[in-house]
């Protein structure tokens, strides 16, 4: 069964709290598992979520501040210890390669060769294309070099059974129409795929951590079904957010609004806030963005919005 969901392993910013672990998120996408920003304690949070090292196929680090990467040694060693056999692609800013090396080889262990390093440099980079998704990175604006990530499934088609029947396409002809783009029916008519189907836009997710508002933020978020974005501060602390290279709840919502996203997922909260402050994040975001807003808690599982929910006709 295909599962597409975000599992929240941690949602604090620089300092974990009683309620929130350091960052960490596993995006489950059919058979793939993209582990974003494994902060301290990620290995145990995965156990708490019922996940295993074997579920990880990608590890994407936005930058090398500790709350986004101090869980790398634990994950690397667990991947080796558990004998994970498939490749695990590790994406990180090339400018931080020295930190990656330290984390990957932090302490002696029996090393595995399944980790494939894909350092990112420049304004943007494409790490994977096509099936099951295209993965791109865009540079963000933070005191150390940081990248956000975007996953995009290729567009597909949804067949329209009534149109197929009307045009006399049935049985094995349907398969041939899907493969060849057109087919000749029993009565000699040529029928094209476009006549019998609608485009089913691929699902898209953006993952944007530590940054100020910048071009990369909007490139990443453009039209995604789910935007996972930091909102370290409330709007009252906008000056502080700009100074430290972060976003406020209202700014995160502004991105969601301008980019036309399906669901806004707020995370990465400063330790200065108590649980009783949480409704204010949602309130400030809702003043700007009128779509669905989710404020995460550790161990939450957030499904990708269904295609129907974002208004795509004829898809499940
Ligand atoms: Zn940071």
Coordinates of C-alpha atoms and ligand atoms in Angstrom, one line a residue:
X1 CA 0.0 0.0 0.0
X2 CA 1.3 3.4 -0.8
X3 CA 1.8 5.7 2.2
X4 CA 2.6 9.3 1.9
X5 CA 2.9 11.1 5.2
X6 CA 5.2 13.3 7.3
X7 CA 6.3 11.7 10.5
X8 CA 7.4 14.4 13.0
X9 CA 10.4 13.1 15.0
X10 CA 11.2 16.5 16.6
X11 CA 10.0 20.1 16.3
X12 CA 12.2 22.2 18.6
X13 CA 14.7 24.7 17.3
X14 CA 18.2 25.2 18.8
X15 CA 17.3 23.9 22.2
X16 CA 15.0 20.9 22.9
X17 CA 12.3 21.2 25.5
X18 CA 10.3 18.8 27.7
X19 CA 7.7 18.7 24.9
X20 CA 9.8 19.0 21.8
X21 CA 12.9 17.0 20.6
X22 CA 15.5 18.6 18.3
X23 CA 14.3 18.6 14.6
X24 CA 13.8 15.5 12.6
X25 CA 11.2 14.4 10.1
X26 CA 10.7 11.3 8.0
X27 CA 8.7 11.9 4.8
X28 CA 7.3 8.5 3.9
X29 CA 6.6 8.4 0.1
X30 CA 5.5 5.0 -1.1
X31 CA 8.6 2.8 -0.6
X32 CA 10.9 5.8 0.0
X33 CA 11.8 7.4 3.3
X34 CA 13.3 10.9 3.2
X35 CA 14.9 11.8 6.6
X36 CA 15.2 15.5 6.9
X37 CA 17.5 17.2 9.4
X38 CA 18.1 14.4 12.0
X39 CA 18.8 16.4 15.2
X40 CA 19.9 15.0 18.5
X41 CA 17.8 12.0 19.6
X42 CA 16.4 11.2 16.2
X43 CA 17.3 7.5 16.4
X44 CA 15.2 7.1 19.5
X45 CA 12.3 9.2 18.2
X46 CA 12.2 6.8 15.2
X47 CA 11.8 3.9 17.6
X48 CA 9.0 5.8 19.3
X49 CA 7.4 6.3 15.9
X50 CA 7.6 2.6 14.9
X51 CA 10.2 3.4 12.3
X52 CA 13.5 1.6 11.5
X53 CA 16.8 2.5 9.9
X54 CA 15.7 0.4 7.0
X55 CA 12.9 2.9 6.3
X56 CA 15.4 5.6 5.3
X57 CA 16.4 5.9 1.7
X58 CA 17.4 9.6 1.7
X59 CA 19.0 11.8 4.3
X60 CA 18.7 15.5 3.5
X61 CA 20.5 18.0 5.8
X62 CA 19.5 21.7 5.3
X63 CA 22.6 23.0 7.2
X64 CA 25.1 22.2 9.9
X65 CA 23.7 23.9 12.9
X66 CA 23.4 21.2 15.6
X67 CA 19.7 21.0 15.9
X68 CA 19.6 19.9 12.2
X69 CA 22.4 17.4 12.2
X70 CA 23.6 16.1 15.6
X71 CA 21.5 13.0 15.0
X72 CA 23.6 12.1 11.9
X73 CA 26.2 10.0 13.8
X74 CA 23.4 7.9 15.4
X75 CA 21.6 7.3 12.2
X76 CA 24.7 6.5 10.2
X77 CA 25.8 4.0 12.8
X78 CA 22.4 2.5 13.1
X79 CA 22.1 2.1 9.3
X80 CA 25.4 0.1 9.4
X81 CA 24.5 -1.9 12.5
X82 CA 21.2 -3.0 11.1
X83 CA 22.8 -4.0 7.8
X84 CA 20.6 -1.7 5.7
X85 CA 21.3 -3.1 2.2
X86 CA 19.8 -0.4 -0.1
X87 CA 21.6 2.9 -0.9
X88 CA 20.9 5.8 1.4
X89 CA 21.6 9.1 -0.4
X90 CA 22.9 11.8 1.8
X91 CA 22.4 15.4 0.6
X92 CA 24.0 18.3 2.4
X93 CA 25.6 21.7 1.7
X94 CA 29.0 21.1 0.0
X95 CA 30.3 24.1 2.0
X96 CA 29.8 22.1 5.2
X97 CA 31.5 18.9 3.9
X98 CA 34.1 19.1 6.8
X99 CA 31.2 18.9 9.3
X100 CA 29.5 16.1 7.4
X101 CA 32.8 14.1 7.5
X102 CA 33.1 14.6 11.3
X103 CA 29.5 13.5 11.8
X104 CA 29.6 10.5 9.5
X105 CA 32.9 9.3 11.1
X106 CA 32.2 10.6 14.6
X107 CA 33.2 7.5 16.5
X108 CA 34.6 4.0 15.6
X109 CA 32.1 1.6 14.2
X110 CA 31.9 -1.0 11.5
X111 CA 31.2 1.2 8.6
X112 CA 28.7 0.5 5.8
X113 CA 29.1 1.5 2.2
X114 CA 25.4 2.1 1.5
X115 CA 25.6 5.8 2.1
X116 CA 26.0 7.8 -1.2
X117 CA 27.1 11.4 -0.6
X118 CA 25.5 14.1 -2.8
X119 CA 26.9 17.5 -1.7
X120 CA 24.9 20.5 -3.0
X121 CA 26.5 23.7 -4.2
X122 CA 25.3 26.8 -6.1
X123 CA 21.9 28.5 -6.2
X124 CA 19.9 25.3 -6.9
X125 CA 20.5 21.7 -7.7
X126 CA 18.6 18.7 -8.9
X127 CA 19.4 15.6 -6.9
X128 CA 17.0 13.1 -8.5
X129 CA 14.6 13.2 -11.5
X130 CA 11.5 11.3 -12.6
X131 CA 10.2 8.3 -10.7
X132 CA 9.2 8.3 -7.9
X133 CA 10.0 12.0 -7.5
X134 CA 12.2 14.8 -8.6
X135 CA 14.2 16.2 -5.7
X136 CA 15.6 19.7 -6.0
X137 CA 17.4 22.0 -3.5
X138 CA 17.4 25.8 -3.4
X139 CA 19.8 27.9 -1.4
X140 CA 18.2 29.8 1.5
X141 CA 19.2 32.8 3.6
X142 CA 20.7 31.9 7.0
X143 CA 24.0 32.8 8.8
X144 CA 25.5 29.5 7.6
X145 CA 24.8 28.1 4.1
X146 CA 21.4 26.4 4.1
X147 CA 19.3 24.6 1.5
X148 CA 15.6 23.8 1.4
X149 CA 14.3 20.8 -0.5
X150 CA 11.3 20.1 -2.8
X151 CA 9.9 16.8 -3.9
X152 CA 7.7 16.6 -7.0
X153 CA 6.0 13.6 -8.4
X154 CA 5.7 13.6 -12.2
X155 CA 2.3 14.4 -13.6
X156 CA 0.2 11.4 -14.5
X157 CA -3.1 10.8 -16.2
X158 CA -6.5 9.7 -14.9
X159 CA -8.5 7.7 -17.5
X160 CA -12.2 8.6 -18.0
X161 CA -14.2 5.3 -18.2
X162 CA -17.3 6.9 -19.7
X163 CA -15.3 8.6 -22.5
X164 CA -13.4 5.3 -23.2
X165 CA -16.8 3.5 -23.6
X166 CA -18.2 6.3 -25.7
X167 CA -15.3 6.1 -28.1
X168 CA -15.2 2.3 -28.3
X169 CA -11.9 1.8 -26.5
X170 CA -12.1 -1.3 -24.4
X171 CA -10.1 -4.3 -23.2
X172 CA -6.5 -4.4 -24.3
X173 CA -6.9 -1.2 -26.3
X174 CA -7.0 0.8 -23.1
X175 CA -3.5 -0.4 -22.1
X176 CA -2.2 0.3 -25.6
X177 CA -3.7 3.8 -25.5
X178 CA -1.9 4.5 -22.2
X179 CA 1.4 3.2 -23.6
X180 CA 1.3 4.6 -27.2
X181 CA -0.8 7.8 -26.6
X182 CA -3.2 6.8 -29.4
X183 CA -5.0 3.8 -30.7
X184 CA -7.2 2.7 -33.6
X185 CA -10.6 1.3 -32.6
X186 CA -12.5 -1.6 -34.2
X187 CA -14.5 0.9 -36.4
X188 CA -11.2 2.4 -37.7
X189 CA -11.2 5.6 -35.7
X190 CA -8.0 7.0 -34.2
X191 CA -8.5 7.9 -30.5
X192 CA -5.9 9.9 -28.6
X193 CA -5.1 9.7 -24.9
X194 CA -6.0 13.3 -24.4
X195 CA -9.6 12.6 -25.5
X196 CA -10.1 10.0 -22.8
X197 CA -8.2 11.3 -19.8
X198 CA -7.4 14.3 -17.6
X199 CA -4.0 15.3 -16.3
X200 CA -3.4 14.3 -12.7
X201 CA -0.9 16.7 -11.3
X202 CA 1.9 15.0 -9.3
X203 CA 2.0 15.6 -5.6
X204 CA 4.6 18.0 -4.3
X205 CA 6.1 18.7 -0.9
X206 CA 8.5 21.5 0.2
X207 CA 10.7 21.3 3.3
X208 CA 12.0 24.7 4.3
X209 CA 14.0 25.1 7.5
X210 CA 16.2 27.9 8.8
X211 CA 15.9 31.0 6.6
X212 CA 14.8 34.5 6.1
X213 CA 12.3 35.3 3.3
X214 CA 14.3 34.9 0.1
X215 CA 13.8 33.8 -3.5
X216 CA 14.7 30.2 -2.7
X217 CA 11.8 30.0 -0.3
X218 CA 9.2 30.9 -3.0
X219 CA 10.8 28.6 -5.6
X220 CA 10.6 25.7 -3.2
X221 CA 7.1 26.4 -2.1
X222 CA 5.5 27.1 -5.4
X223 CA 2.2 25.2 -5.7
X224 CA 3.1 22.4 -3.3
X225 CA 0.5 20.2 -1.7
X226 CA 2.3 20.4 1.6
X227 CA 4.7 23.1 2.8
X228 CA 6.7 22.1 5.9
X229 CA 8.3 25.3 7.1
X230 CA 10.0 26.7 10.1
X231 CA 8.2 29.4 12.2
X232 CA 10.7 29.8 14.9
X233 CA 9.1 33.0 16.2
X234 CA 5.8 34.8 16.7
X235 CA 5.3 38.0 14.6
X236 CA 6.2 40.2 17.6
X237 CA 9.8 39.0 17.2
X238 CA 10.2 39.8 13.5
X239 CA 13.4 41.8 14.2
X240 CA 14.9 38.9 16.1
X241 CA 13.9 36.5 13.4
X242 CA 15.5 38.6 10.7
X243 CA 18.7 39.0 12.8
X244 CA 19.1 35.2 13.4
X245 CA 17.9 34.2 9.9
X246 CA 14.5 32.8 10.8
X247 CA 10.8 33.2 9.9
X248 CA 7.8 34.2 12.0
X249 CA 4.4 32.4 11.8
X250 CA 3.0 35.3 9.7
X251 CA 5.9 35.1 7.3
X252 CA 5.6 31.4 6.9
X253 CA 1.9 31.9 6.2
X254 CA 2.7 34.7 3.6
X255 CA 4.9 32.1 1.8
X256 CA 2.0 29.6 1.8
X257 CA -0.4 32.3 0.5
X258 CA 1.8 33.6 -2.3
X259 CA 2.9 30.1 -3.3
X260 CA -0.7 28.7 -3.3
X261 CA 0.1 25.7 -1.2
X262 CA -2.4 23.0 -0.1
X263 CA -1.5 22.6 3.6
X264 CA 0.8 24.7 5.7
X265 CA 2.7 22.8 8.3
X266 CA 4.4 24.9 11.0
X267 CA 7.4 23.6 13.0
X268 CA 10.8 24.5 14.5
X269 CA 9.6 26.6 17.5
X270 CA 11.9 28.6 19.8
X271 CA 12.3 27.2 23.3
X272 CA 11.1 30.6 24.6
X273 CA 7.5 29.6 23.9
X274 CA 5.3 27.5 26.2
X275 CA 2.6 25.0 25.0
X276 CA 0.1 27.7 26.0
X277 CA 1.6 30.0 23.3
X278 CA 0.9 27.5 20.5
X279 CA -2.5 28.8 19.5
X280 CA -1.0 32.2 18.8
X281 CA 1.2 30.7 16.0
X282 CA -1.9 29.3 14.3
X283 CA -3.8 32.5 14.8
X284 CA -1.1 34.7 13.3
X285 CA -0.7 32.3 10.4
X286 CA -4.5 32.2 9.8
X287 CA -4.7 35.9 9.5
X288 CA -2.6 35.6 6.3
X289 CA -3.3 32.2 4.9
X290 CA -6.9 30.8 4.7
X291 CA -5.9 27.2 3.8
X292 CA -5.4 24.3 6.2
X293 CA -2.8 25.0 8.9
X294 CA -1.2 22.3 11.0
X295 CA 1.0 23.1 14.0
X296 CA 3.1 20.0 14.6
X297 CA 3.9 18.0 17.8
X298 CA 6.5 15.4 18.1
X299 CA 5.4 11.9 16.8
X300 CA 2.6 13.4 14.8
X301 CA 1.9 11.7 11.5
X302 CA 0.6 14.2 8.9
X303 CA -0.8 12.7 5.7
X304 CA -0.3 14.5 2.4
X305 CA -3.6 16.2 1.5
X306 CA -5.6 14.0 -0.9
X307 CA -5.6 15.1 -4.5
X308 CA -9.3 15.7 -4.3
X309 CA -8.8 18.1 -1.4
X310 CA -6.8 20.5 -3.7
X311 CA -9.4 20.4 -6.4
X312 CA -8.0 18.0 -8.9
X313 CA -10.9 16.4 -10.8
X314 CA -11.3 12.7 -11.2
X315 CA -8.4 11.6 -9.1
X316 CA -8.3 9.7 -5.8
Ligands
LIG1 ZN1 20.2 27.2 11.9

